[in-house]
């Protein structure tokens, strides 16, 4: 008799290193009571030392494991077709200096942005104004502000795209990589719709 | 007289709301704050970053409208300049990201794996251009 098992992969799962990932960790399961328990404790993945901190488990892998362990079952997969497993090496502690730095960065950045807006978007007038506010003196060329500002411009860009810290502590992609991916997806969607003659049908047949 | 004053207050408030909400909306579209929290792993403190932006905008607004002076040594300006530059640089980077500049350019000239080199050109161009303006062009 064929039995139907319904599984729904969880989107994102966190594990500790050296954990064994069971089916119940990465998926919701509906099955007959008789095999439910065994199904829950089915080993899906064992952590390996050389693993990155992100592992993707595809639903096909899971179905293969289930059909190998239980014969005469039919697996119905619902929802996401893969799970993202995130290995947490140590409890993330919040770094206070980073927080303070980011806070100050946003604070002074917004202050500068508003002064810039009020000064009729003239960066030179903005810098002269800030010089006067801080030191109380008037200076036509506040180089002590302008040179760090110029260096900061480049730093900010690098920071945003995160390319200096190439030895990334985690495998999270940089915004640039995500952006390249999105652009490629847009192109793929465009060609798959426009190059396929069957995808659109017009009244006059052209 | 009272009506005049009330009207002026109302107009001022309305203008402030328009500028403030525009500023915040612009920041939200560019996504600088999520990016910074992701880099520093401080997602939980995001509410404080929100207040940093609000406080910064308020202090900046007061500074530009009321001409105060706090008589600090001019060395204080170095970190301020750096912070301002990083903020503007991150904004510029976010803007190029929104506009898909890098992906299109890299695909056109076929150097998708050397995109870092392309980005460094932007970075050094910004630093050089800015230094050139403040050190040479302005004083000419």
PDB file of N, CA and C in Angstrom, chain A residues 94 99 102-103 105-115 117-118 123-124 127 129 131 133-136 141 143-146 148-150 152-154 156-157 159-163 170 172 175-176 179-180 183-184 187, chain B residues 19 23 35 38-42 45 48-49 52-53 55-56 60-61 63-64 67-72 74 77-78 80-83 85-87 89 93 97 100 102-104 107 112 115 119 123 126-127 130-131 134-135 138:
ATOM      1  N   UNK A  94      26.955  41.118  20.843  1.00  0.00           N
ATOM      2  CA  UNK A  94      26.933  42.390  20.164  1.00  0.00           C
ATOM      3  C   UNK A  94      28.184  43.168  20.525  1.00  0.00           C
ATOM      4  N   UNK A  99      28.831  49.299  17.662  1.00  0.00           N
ATOM      5  CA  UNK A  99      27.537  49.952  17.783  1.00  0.00           C
ATOM      6  C   UNK A  99      27.709  51.459  17.944  1.00  0.00           C
ATOM      7  N   UNK A 102      28.868  53.074  14.703  1.00  0.00           N
ATOM      8  CA  UNK A 102      27.800  53.176  13.717  1.00  0.00           C
ATOM      9  C   UNK A 102      26.805  54.260  14.099  1.00  0.00           C
ATOM     10  N   UNK A 103      26.524  54.337  15.408  1.00  0.00           N
ATOM     11  CA  UNK A 103      25.577  55.350  15.889  1.00  0.00           C
ATOM     12  C   UNK A 103      26.107  56.742  15.554  1.00  0.00           C
ATOM     13  N   UNK A 105      28.321  57.559  13.373  1.00  0.00           N
ATOM     14  CA  UNK A 105      28.383  57.734  11.922  1.00  0.00           C
ATOM     15  C   UNK A 105      27.038  58.205  11.390  1.00  0.00           C
ATOM     16  N   UNK A 106      25.971  57.543  11.836  1.00  0.00           N
ATOM     17  CA  UNK A 106      24.641  57.919  11.357  1.00  0.00           C
ATOM     18  C   UNK A 106      24.258  59.296  11.873  1.00  0.00           C
ATOM     19  N   UNK A 107      24.648  59.580  13.125  1.00  0.00           N
ATOM     20  CA  UNK A 107      24.305  60.871  13.729  1.00  0.00           C
ATOM     21  C   UNK A 107      24.953  62.017  12.945  1.00  0.00           C
ATOM     22  N   UNK A 108      26.278  61.948  12.782  1.00  0.00           N
ATOM     23  CA  UNK A 108      26.953  63.038  12.083  1.00  0.00           C
ATOM     24  C   UNK A 108      26.590  63.059  10.606  1.00  0.00           C
ATOM     25  N   UNK A 109      26.388  61.886  10.059  1.00  0.00           N
ATOM     26  CA  UNK A 109      25.990  61.816   8.653  1.00  0.00           C
ATOM     27  C   UNK A 109      24.676  62.523   8.418  1.00  0.00           C
ATOM     28  N   UNK A 110      23.680  62.254   9.271  1.00  0.00           N
ATOM     29  CA  UNK A 110      22.382  62.912   9.069  1.00  0.00           C
ATOM     30  C   UNK A 110      22.487  64.397   9.318  1.00  0.00           C
ATOM     31  N   UNK A 111      23.291  64.779  10.336  1.00  0.00           N
ATOM     32  CA  UNK A 111      23.456  66.206  10.602  1.00  0.00           C
ATOM     33  C   UNK A 111      24.044  66.897   9.371  1.00  0.00           C
ATOM     34  N   UNK A 112      25.093  66.275   8.804  1.00  0.00           N
ATOM     35  CA  UNK A 112      25.721  66.846   7.612  1.00  0.00           C
ATOM     36  C   UNK A 112      24.720  66.921   6.463  1.00  0.00           C
ATOM     37  N   UNK A 113      23.927  65.854   6.307  1.00  0.00           N
ATOM     38  CA  UNK A 113      22.979  65.825   5.187  1.00  0.00           C
ATOM     39  C   UNK A 113      21.959  66.960   5.310  1.00  0.00           C
ATOM     40  N   UNK A 114      21.490  67.219   6.540  1.00  0.00           N
ATOM     41  CA  UNK A 114      20.482  68.272   6.709  1.00  0.00           C
ATOM     42  C   UNK A 114      21.109  69.649   6.511  1.00  0.00           C
ATOM     43  N   UNK A 115      22.317  69.836   7.040  1.00  0.00           N
ATOM     44  CA  UNK A 115      22.974  71.138   6.835  1.00  0.00           C
ATOM     45  C   UNK A 115      23.204  71.369   5.342  1.00  0.00           C
ATOM     46  N   UNK A 117      21.460  70.229   2.891  1.00  0.00           N
ATOM     47  CA  UNK A 117      20.176  70.577   2.276  1.00  0.00           C
ATOM     48  C   UNK A 117      19.846  72.048   2.553  1.00  0.00           C
ATOM     49  N   UNK A 118      20.058  72.478   3.801  1.00  0.00           N
ATOM     50  CA  UNK A 118      19.727  73.859   4.160  1.00  0.00           C
ATOM     51  C   UNK A 118      20.658  74.858   3.496  1.00  0.00           C
ATOM     52  N   UNK A 123      28.319  71.820  -0.913  1.00  0.00           N
ATOM     53  CA  UNK A 123      29.160  71.130   0.071  1.00  0.00           C
ATOM     54  C   UNK A 123      30.188  72.081   0.662  1.00  0.00           C
ATOM     55  N   UNK A 124      30.647  73.051  -0.149  1.00  0.00           N
ATOM     56  CA  UNK A 124      31.656  73.976   0.365  1.00  0.00           C
ATOM     57  C   UNK A 124      31.071  74.831   1.493  1.00  0.00           C
ATOM     58  N   UNK A 127      30.672  72.767   4.611  1.00  0.00           N
ATOM     59  CA  UNK A 127      31.901  72.526   5.355  1.00  0.00           C
ATOM     60  C   UNK A 127      32.350  73.777   6.099  1.00  0.00           C
ATOM     61  N   UNK A 129      30.398  76.053   7.198  1.00  0.00           N
ATOM     62  CA  UNK A 129      29.437  76.204   8.294  1.00  0.00           C
ATOM     63  C   UNK A 129      29.813  75.297   9.464  1.00  0.00           C
ATOM     64  N   UNK A 131      32.696  74.064  10.135  1.00  0.00           N
ATOM     65  CA  UNK A 131      33.934  74.575  10.732  1.00  0.00           C
ATOM     66  C   UNK A 131      33.619  75.688  11.725  1.00  0.00           C
ATOM     67  N   UNK A 133      30.735  76.249  13.269  1.00  0.00           N
ATOM     68  CA  UNK A 133      29.984  75.741  14.419  1.00  0.00           C
ATOM     69  C   UNK A 133      30.934  75.121  15.440  1.00  0.00           C
ATOM     70  N   UNK A 134      31.902  74.339  14.975  1.00  0.00           N
ATOM     71  CA  UNK A 134      32.756  73.610  15.907  1.00  0.00           C
ATOM     72  C   UNK A 134      33.810  74.523  16.534  1.00  0.00           C
ATOM     73  N   UNK A 135      34.502  75.320  15.709  1.00  0.00           N
ATOM     74  CA  UNK A 135      35.629  76.072  16.268  1.00  0.00           C
ATOM     75  C   UNK A 135      35.286  77.516  16.605  1.00  0.00           C
ATOM     76  N   UNK A 136      34.194  78.034  16.078  1.00  0.00           N
ATOM     77  CA  UNK A 136      33.836  79.415  16.331  1.00  0.00           C
ATOM     78  C   UNK A 136      34.564  80.401  15.439  1.00  0.00           C
ATOM     79  N   UNK A 141      38.644  77.908   3.586  1.00  0.00           N
ATOM     80  CA  UNK A 141      39.015  76.574   3.103  1.00  0.00           C
ATOM     81  C   UNK A 141      39.294  75.659   4.285  1.00  0.00           C
ATOM     82  N   UNK A 143      40.357  72.854   5.318  1.00  0.00           N
ATOM     83  CA  UNK A 143      40.978  71.622   4.818  1.00  0.00           C
ATOM     84  C   UNK A 143      40.977  70.513   5.856  1.00  0.00           C
ATOM     85  N   UNK A 144      40.991  70.896   7.136  1.00  0.00           N
ATOM     86  CA  UNK A 144      41.029  69.882   8.186  1.00  0.00           C
ATOM     87  C   UNK A 144      39.750  69.058   8.191  1.00  0.00           C
ATOM     88  N   UNK A 145      38.689  69.611   7.622  1.00  0.00           N
ATOM     89  CA  UNK A 145      37.458  68.842   7.438  1.00  0.00           C
ATOM     90  C   UNK A 145      37.429  68.175   6.068  1.00  0.00           C
ATOM     91  N   UNK A 146      37.936  68.915   5.070  1.00  0.00           N
ATOM     92  CA  UNK A 146      37.745  68.464   3.691  1.00  0.00           C
ATOM     93  C   UNK A 146      38.568  67.228   3.344  1.00  0.00           C
ATOM     94  N   UNK A 148      39.764  64.659   5.442  1.00  0.00           N
ATOM     95  CA  UNK A 148      39.129  63.435   5.950  1.00  0.00           C
ATOM     96  C   UNK A 148      37.829  63.132   5.216  1.00  0.00           C
ATOM     97  N   UNK A 149      37.101  64.156   4.840  1.00  0.00           N
ATOM     98  CA  UNK A 149      35.844  63.956   4.122  1.00  0.00           C
ATOM     99  C   UNK A 149      36.096  63.227   2.804  1.00  0.00           C
ATOM    100  N   UNK A 150      37.130  63.670   2.074  1.00  0.00           N
ATOM    101  CA  UNK A 150      37.428  63.055   0.776  1.00  0.00           C
ATOM    102  C   UNK A 150      37.800  61.591   0.932  1.00  0.00           C
ATOM    103  N   UNK A 152      36.953  59.707   3.442  1.00  0.00           N
ATOM    104  CA  UNK A 152      35.742  59.025   3.890  1.00  0.00           C
ATOM    105  C   UNK A 152      34.840  58.624   2.744  1.00  0.00           C
ATOM    106  N   UNK A 153      34.786  59.450   1.698  1.00  0.00           N
ATOM    107  CA  UNK A 153      33.957  59.137   0.526  1.00  0.00           C
ATOM    108  C   UNK A 153      34.280  57.748  -0.013  1.00  0.00           C
ATOM    109  N   UNK A 154      35.594  57.526  -0.226  1.00  0.00           N
ATOM    110  CA  UNK A 154      36.012  56.218  -0.737  1.00  0.00           C
ATOM    111  C   UNK A 154      35.752  55.110   0.262  1.00  0.00           C
ATOM    112  N   UNK A 156      33.511  54.946   2.591  1.00  0.00           N
ATOM    113  CA  UNK A 156      32.080  54.649   2.689  1.00  0.00           C
ATOM    114  C   UNK A 156      31.638  53.709   1.594  1.00  0.00           C
ATOM    115  N   UNK A 157      32.174  53.943   0.403  1.00  0.00           N
ATOM    116  CA  UNK A 157      31.795  53.099  -0.724  1.00  0.00           C
ATOM    117  C   UNK A 157      32.300  51.664  -0.520  1.00  0.00           C
ATOM    118  N   UNK A 159      33.005  50.299   2.320  1.00  0.00           N
ATOM    119  CA  UNK A 159      32.253  49.750   3.444  1.00  0.00           C
ATOM    120  C   UNK A 159      30.925  49.199   2.969  1.00  0.00           C
ATOM    121  N   UNK A 160      30.260  49.941   2.100  1.00  0.00           N
ATOM    122  CA  UNK A 160      28.945  49.518   1.639  1.00  0.00           C
ATOM    123  C   UNK A 160      29.044  48.224   0.846  1.00  0.00           C
ATOM    124  N   UNK A 161      30.038  48.136  -0.007  1.00  0.00           N
ATOM    125  CA  UNK A 161      30.145  46.930  -0.835  1.00  0.00           C
ATOM    126  C   UNK A 161      30.993  45.850  -0.189  1.00  0.00           C
ATOM    127  N   UNK A 162      31.614  46.167   0.944  1.00  0.00           N
ATOM    128  CA  UNK A 162      32.292  45.167   1.765  1.00  0.00           C
ATOM    129  C   UNK A 162      33.342  44.375   0.985  1.00  0.00           C
ATOM    130  N   UNK A 163      34.270  45.086   0.350  1.00  0.00           N
ATOM    131  CA  UNK A 163      35.263  44.352  -0.411  1.00  0.00           C
ATOM    132  C   UNK A 163      36.650  44.377   0.202  1.00  0.00           C
ATOM    133  N   UNK A 170      31.624  35.432   7.555  1.00  0.00           N
ATOM    134  CA  UNK A 170      30.517  34.541   7.235  1.00  0.00           C
ATOM    135  C   UNK A 170      30.399  34.475   5.722  1.00  0.00           C
ATOM    136  N   UNK A 172      27.886  35.299   3.966  1.00  0.00           N
ATOM    137  CA  UNK A 172      26.833  36.132   3.416  1.00  0.00           C
ATOM    138  C   UNK A 172      27.359  36.887   2.204  1.00  0.00           C
ATOM    139  N   UNK A 175      26.311  43.003  -1.172  1.00  0.00           N
ATOM    140  CA  UNK A 175      25.192  43.554  -1.938  1.00  0.00           C
ATOM    141  C   UNK A 175      25.474  43.526  -3.432  1.00  0.00           C
ATOM    142  N   UNK A 176      26.761  43.659  -3.772  1.00  0.00           N
ATOM    143  CA  UNK A 176      27.115  43.670  -5.189  1.00  0.00           C
ATOM    144  C   UNK A 176      26.844  42.310  -5.826  1.00  0.00           C
ATOM    145  N   UNK A 179      23.262  41.935  -6.230  1.00  0.00           N
ATOM    146  CA  UNK A 179      22.797  42.792  -7.322  1.00  0.00           C
ATOM    147  C   UNK A 179      23.097  42.160  -8.686  1.00  0.00           C
ATOM    148  N   UNK A 180      24.300  41.570  -8.825  1.00  0.00           N
ATOM    149  CA  UNK A 180      24.647  40.867 -10.067  1.00  0.00           C
ATOM    150  C   UNK A 180      23.661  39.737 -10.320  1.00  0.00           C
ATOM    151  N   UNK A 183      20.223  41.026 -11.362  1.00  0.00           N
ATOM    152  CA  UNK A 183      20.247  41.518 -12.738  1.00  0.00           C
ATOM    153  C   UNK A 183      20.197  40.346 -13.713  1.00  0.00           C
ATOM    154  N   UNK A 184      20.972  39.290 -13.404  1.00  0.00           N
ATOM    155  CA  UNK A 184      20.981  38.109 -14.261  1.00  0.00           C
ATOM    156  C   UNK A 184      19.590  37.468 -14.304  1.00  0.00           C
ATOM    157  N   UNK A 187      17.356  39.402 -16.569  1.00  0.00           N
ATOM    158  CA  UNK A 187      17.658  39.093 -17.968  1.00  0.00           C
ATOM    159  C   UNK A 187      17.082  37.728 -18.357  1.00  0.00           C
TER     160      UNK A 187
ATOM    161  N   UNK B  19      10.277  67.856   4.686  1.00  0.00           N
ATOM    162  CA  UNK B  19      11.718  67.624   4.535  1.00  0.00           C
ATOM    163  C   UNK B  19      12.150  66.393   5.317  1.00  0.00           C
ATOM    164  N   UNK B  23      13.671  62.959   3.854  1.00  0.00           N
ATOM    165  CA  UNK B  23      15.023  62.517   4.230  1.00  0.00           C
ATOM    166  C   UNK B  23      15.014  61.054   4.657  1.00  0.00           C
ATOM    167  N   UNK B  35      22.391  47.794   5.936  1.00  0.00           N
ATOM    168  CA  UNK B  35      23.724  47.360   5.501  1.00  0.00           C
ATOM    169  C   UNK B  35      24.741  47.509   6.631  1.00  0.00           C
ATOM    170  N   UNK B  38      24.186  44.968   9.315  1.00  0.00           N
ATOM    171  CA  UNK B  38      24.632  43.646   8.864  1.00  0.00           C
ATOM    172  C   UNK B  38      26.148  43.520   9.004  1.00  0.00           C
ATOM    173  N   UNK B  39      26.857  44.617   8.679  1.00  0.00           N
ATOM    174  CA  UNK B  39      28.320  44.595   8.783  1.00  0.00           C
ATOM    175  C   UNK B  39      28.772  44.489  10.227  1.00  0.00           C
ATOM    176  N   UNK B  40      28.115  45.218  11.114  1.00  0.00           N
ATOM    177  CA  UNK B  40      28.568  45.270  12.502  1.00  0.00           C
ATOM    178  C   UNK B  40      27.835  44.269  13.377  1.00  0.00           C
ATOM    179  N   UNK B  41      26.896  43.516  12.797  1.00  0.00           N
ATOM    180  CA  UNK B  41      26.104  42.516  13.536  1.00  0.00           C
ATOM    181  C   UNK B  41      25.398  43.123  14.739  1.00  0.00           C
ATOM    182  N   UNK B  42      24.753  44.246  14.516  1.00  0.00           N
ATOM    183  CA  UNK B  42      24.033  44.903  15.607  1.00  0.00           C
ATOM    184  C   UNK B  42      22.569  45.097  15.222  1.00  0.00           C
ATOM    185  N   UNK B  45      19.963  46.620  17.667  1.00  0.00           N
ATOM    186  CA  UNK B  45      20.001  48.018  18.089  1.00  0.00           C
ATOM    187  C   UNK B  45      19.422  48.953  17.041  1.00  0.00           C
ATOM    188  N   UNK B  48      17.904  52.229  17.938  1.00  0.00           N
ATOM    189  CA  UNK B  48      18.802  53.316  18.355  1.00  0.00           C
ATOM    190  C   UNK B  48      19.406  54.020  17.144  1.00  0.00           C
ATOM    191  N   UNK B  49      19.602  53.262  16.072  1.00  0.00           N
ATOM    192  CA  UNK B  49      20.103  53.897  14.854  1.00  0.00           C
ATOM    193  C   UNK B  49      19.061  54.868  14.311  1.00  0.00           C
ATOM    194  N   UNK B  52      19.481  57.865  16.158  1.00  0.00           N
ATOM    195  CA  UNK B  52      20.705  58.568  15.740  1.00  0.00           C
ATOM    196  C   UNK B  52      20.402  59.461  14.553  1.00  0.00           C
ATOM    197  N   UNK B  53      19.640  58.928  13.601  1.00  0.00           N
ATOM    198  CA  UNK B  53      19.311  59.707  12.412  1.00  0.00           C
ATOM    199  C   UNK B  53      18.437  60.900  12.788  1.00  0.00           C
ATOM    200  N   UNK B  55      18.142  62.410  15.753  1.00  0.00           N
ATOM    201  CA  UNK B  55      18.899  63.384  16.532  1.00  0.00           C
ATOM    202  C   UNK B  55      19.875  64.145  15.638  1.00  0.00           C
ATOM    203  N   UNK B  56      20.529  63.422  14.741  1.00  0.00           N
ATOM    204  CA  UNK B  56      21.469  64.073  13.827  1.00  0.00           C
ATOM    205  C   UNK B  56      20.778  65.108  12.977  1.00  0.00           C
ATOM    206  N   UNK B  60      21.603  68.961  13.216  1.00  0.00           N
ATOM    207  CA  UNK B  60      22.048  69.593  11.972  1.00  0.00           C
ATOM    208  C   UNK B  60      21.140  70.745  11.594  1.00  0.00           C
ATOM    209  N   UNK B  61      19.840  70.549  11.748  1.00  0.00           N
ATOM    210  CA  UNK B  61      18.881  71.608  11.438  1.00  0.00           C
ATOM    211  C   UNK B  61      19.105  72.829  12.304  1.00  0.00           C
ATOM    212  N   UNK B  63      21.874  73.590  13.888  1.00  0.00           N
ATOM    213  CA  UNK B  63      23.185  74.148  13.573  1.00  0.00           C
ATOM    214  C   UNK B  63      23.139  75.028  12.342  1.00  0.00           C
ATOM    215  N   UNK B  64      22.360  74.595  11.337  1.00  0.00           N
ATOM    216  CA  UNK B  64      22.381  75.378  10.104  1.00  0.00           C
ATOM    217  C   UNK B  64      21.447  76.573  10.177  1.00  0.00           C
ATOM    218  N   UNK B  67      23.074  79.339  13.675  1.00  0.00           N
ATOM    219  CA  UNK B  67      24.466  79.791  13.758  1.00  0.00           C
ATOM    220  C   UNK B  67      25.074  79.710  15.154  1.00  0.00           C
ATOM    221  N   UNK B  68      25.097  78.549  15.768  1.00  0.00           N
ATOM    222  CA  UNK B  68      25.762  78.446  17.070  1.00  0.00           C
ATOM    223  C   UNK B  68      27.270  78.252  16.879  1.00  0.00           C
ATOM    224  N   UNK B  69      28.015  78.336  17.972  1.00  0.00           N
ATOM    225  CA  UNK B  69      29.438  78.005  17.931  1.00  0.00           C
ATOM    226  C   UNK B  69      29.795  77.390  19.274  1.00  0.00           C
ATOM    227  N   UNK B  70      30.551  76.269  19.253  1.00  0.00           N
ATOM    228  CA  UNK B  70      30.860  75.607  20.530  1.00  0.00           C
ATOM    229  C   UNK B  70      32.339  75.690  20.887  1.00  0.00           C
ATOM    230  N   UNK B  71      33.159  76.356  20.034  1.00  0.00           N
ATOM    231  CA  UNK B  71      34.572  76.626  20.331  1.00  0.00           C
ATOM    232  C   UNK B  71      35.353  75.387  20.748  1.00  0.00           C
ATOM    233  N   UNK B  72      35.323  74.347  19.930  1.00  0.00           N
ATOM    234  CA  UNK B  72      36.136  73.155  20.149  1.00  0.00           C
ATOM    235  C   UNK B  72      37.420  73.313  19.351  1.00  0.00           C
ATOM    236  N   UNK B  74      40.137  72.626  16.516  1.00  0.00           N
ATOM    237  CA  UNK B  74      39.799  72.269  15.139  1.00  0.00           C
ATOM    238  C   UNK B  74      40.090  70.811  14.826  1.00  0.00           C
ATOM    239  N   UNK B  77      37.415  68.276  14.021  1.00  0.00           N
ATOM    240  CA  UNK B  77      36.804  68.205  12.697  1.00  0.00           C
ATOM    241  C   UNK B  77      37.262  66.988  11.904  1.00  0.00           C
ATOM    242  N   UNK B  78      38.411  66.403  12.301  1.00  0.00           N
ATOM    243  CA  UNK B  78      38.915  65.263  11.517  1.00  0.00           C
ATOM    244  C   UNK B  78      37.953  64.073  11.587  1.00  0.00           C
ATOM    245  N   UNK B  80      34.858  64.151  12.422  1.00  0.00           N
ATOM    246  CA  UNK B  80      33.582  64.586  11.841  1.00  0.00           C
ATOM    247  C   UNK B  80      33.625  64.509  10.320  1.00  0.00           C
ATOM    248  N   UNK B  81      34.741  64.979   9.753  1.00  0.00           N
ATOM    249  CA  UNK B  81      34.878  64.945   8.298  1.00  0.00           C
ATOM    250  C   UNK B  81      34.867  63.522   7.786  1.00  0.00           C
ATOM    251  N   UNK B  82      35.571  62.653   8.525  1.00  0.00           N
ATOM    252  CA  UNK B  82      35.628  61.251   8.119  1.00  0.00           C
ATOM    253  C   UNK B  82      34.225  60.633   8.159  1.00  0.00           C
ATOM    254  N   UNK B  83      33.500  60.902   9.256  1.00  0.00           N
ATOM    255  CA  UNK B  83      32.148  60.340   9.394  1.00  0.00           C
ATOM    256  C   UNK B  83      31.246  60.853   8.275  1.00  0.00           C
ATOM    257  N   UNK B  85      32.129  61.957   5.369  1.00  0.00           N
ATOM    258  CA  UNK B  85      32.551  61.382   4.097  1.00  0.00           C
ATOM    259  C   UNK B  85      32.074  59.948   3.935  1.00  0.00           C
ATOM    260  N   UNK B  86      32.200  59.159   5.005  1.00  0.00           N
ATOM    261  CA  UNK B  86      31.763  57.757   4.929  1.00  0.00           C
ATOM    262  C   UNK B  86      30.262  57.699   4.651  1.00  0.00           C
ATOM    263  N   UNK B  87      29.526  58.563   5.329  1.00  0.00           N
ATOM    264  CA  UNK B  87      28.065  58.590   5.136  1.00  0.00           C
ATOM    265  C   UNK B  87      27.726  58.904   3.687  1.00  0.00           C
ATOM    266  N   UNK B  89      29.715  58.713   1.084  1.00  0.00           N
ATOM    267  CA  UNK B  89      30.244  57.660   0.218  1.00  0.00           C
ATOM    268  C   UNK B  89      29.332  56.443   0.182  1.00  0.00           C
ATOM    269  N   UNK B  93      27.371  54.922  -2.971  1.00  0.00           N
ATOM    270  CA  UNK B  93      27.473  53.506  -3.337  1.00  0.00           C
ATOM    271  C   UNK B  93      26.088  52.883  -3.430  1.00  0.00           C
ATOM    272  N   UNK B  97      24.014  51.240  -6.612  1.00  0.00           N
ATOM    273  CA  UNK B  97      23.446  49.902  -6.521  1.00  0.00           C
ATOM    274  C   UNK B  97      21.993  49.913  -6.965  1.00  0.00           C
ATOM    275  N   UNK B 100      21.741  49.960 -10.600  1.00  0.00           N
ATOM    276  CA  UNK B 100      22.306  48.824 -11.330  1.00  0.00           C
ATOM    277  C   UNK B 100      23.531  49.183 -12.162  1.00  0.00           C
ATOM    278  N   UNK B 102      26.905  48.913 -11.627  1.00  0.00           N
ATOM    279  CA  UNK B 102      27.993  47.926 -11.728  1.00  0.00           C
ATOM    280  C   UNK B 102      27.607  46.677 -12.520  1.00  0.00           C
ATOM    281  N   UNK B 103      26.452  46.065 -12.233  1.00  0.00           N
ATOM    282  CA  UNK B 103      26.119  44.848 -12.989  1.00  0.00           C
ATOM    283  C   UNK B 103      26.069  45.094 -14.497  1.00  0.00           C
ATOM    284  N   UNK B 104      25.461  46.195 -14.905  1.00  0.00           N
ATOM    285  CA  UNK B 104      25.326  46.448 -16.341  1.00  0.00           C
ATOM    286  C   UNK B 104      26.692  46.695 -16.966  1.00  0.00           C
ATOM    287  N   UNK B 107      28.810  43.530 -17.179  1.00  0.00           N
ATOM    288  CA  UNK B 107      28.329  42.614 -18.202  1.00  0.00           C
ATOM    289  C   UNK B 107      28.695  43.121 -19.593  1.00  0.00           C
ATOM    290  N   UNK B 112      32.969  40.135 -15.393  1.00  0.00           N
ATOM    291  CA  UNK B 112      32.097  39.911 -14.245  1.00  0.00           C
ATOM    292  C   UNK B 112      32.836  39.438 -13.007  1.00  0.00           C
ATOM    293  N   UNK B 115      34.957  42.502 -10.898  1.00  0.00           N
ATOM    294  CA  UNK B 115      34.124  43.665 -10.589  1.00  0.00           C
ATOM    295  C   UNK B 115      34.743  44.510  -9.476  1.00  0.00           C
ATOM    296  N   UNK B 119      35.184  48.519  -9.158  1.00  0.00           N
ATOM    297  CA  UNK B 119      34.713  49.295  -8.023  1.00  0.00           C
ATOM    298  C   UNK B 119      35.812  50.169  -7.452  1.00  0.00           C
ATOM    299  N   UNK B 123      36.066  54.100  -6.435  1.00  0.00           N
ATOM    300  CA  UNK B 123      36.489  54.566  -5.109  1.00  0.00           C
ATOM    301  C   UNK B 123      37.622  55.590  -5.229  1.00  0.00           C
ATOM    302  N   UNK B 126      36.568  58.847  -6.737  1.00  0.00           N
ATOM    303  CA  UNK B 126      35.863  59.719  -5.784  1.00  0.00           C
ATOM    304  C   UNK B 126      36.850  60.445  -4.882  1.00  0.00           C
ATOM    305  N   UNK B 127      37.812  59.683  -4.322  1.00  0.00           N
ATOM    306  CA  UNK B 127      38.776  60.291  -3.404  1.00  0.00           C
ATOM    307  C   UNK B 127      39.594  61.350  -4.145  1.00  0.00           C
ATOM    308  N   UNK B 130      37.493  64.453  -5.159  1.00  0.00           N
ATOM    309  CA  UNK B 130      37.146  65.288  -4.015  1.00  0.00           C
ATOM    310  C   UNK B 130      38.366  66.068  -3.523  1.00  0.00           C
ATOM    311  N   UNK B 131      39.516  65.367  -3.407  1.00  0.00           N
ATOM    312  CA  UNK B 131      40.736  66.048  -2.962  1.00  0.00           C
ATOM    313  C   UNK B 131      41.124  67.151  -3.947  1.00  0.00           C
ATOM    314  N   UNK B 134      38.904  70.239  -3.401  1.00  0.00           N
ATOM    315  CA  UNK B 134      39.128  71.047  -2.188  1.00  0.00           C
ATOM    316  C   UNK B 134      40.540  71.609  -2.123  1.00  0.00           C
ATOM    317  N   UNK B 135      41.529  70.868  -2.652  1.00  0.00           N
ATOM    318  CA  UNK B 135      42.905  71.322  -2.501  1.00  0.00           C
ATOM    319  C   UNK B 135      43.297  72.289  -3.624  1.00  0.00           C
ATOM    320  N   UNK B 138      39.175  74.826  -5.637  1.00  0.00           N
ATOM    321  CA  UNK B 138      38.504  75.858  -4.847  1.00  0.00           C
ATOM    322  C   UNK B 138      39.424  77.061  -4.638  1.00  0.00           C
TER     323      UNK B 138
END
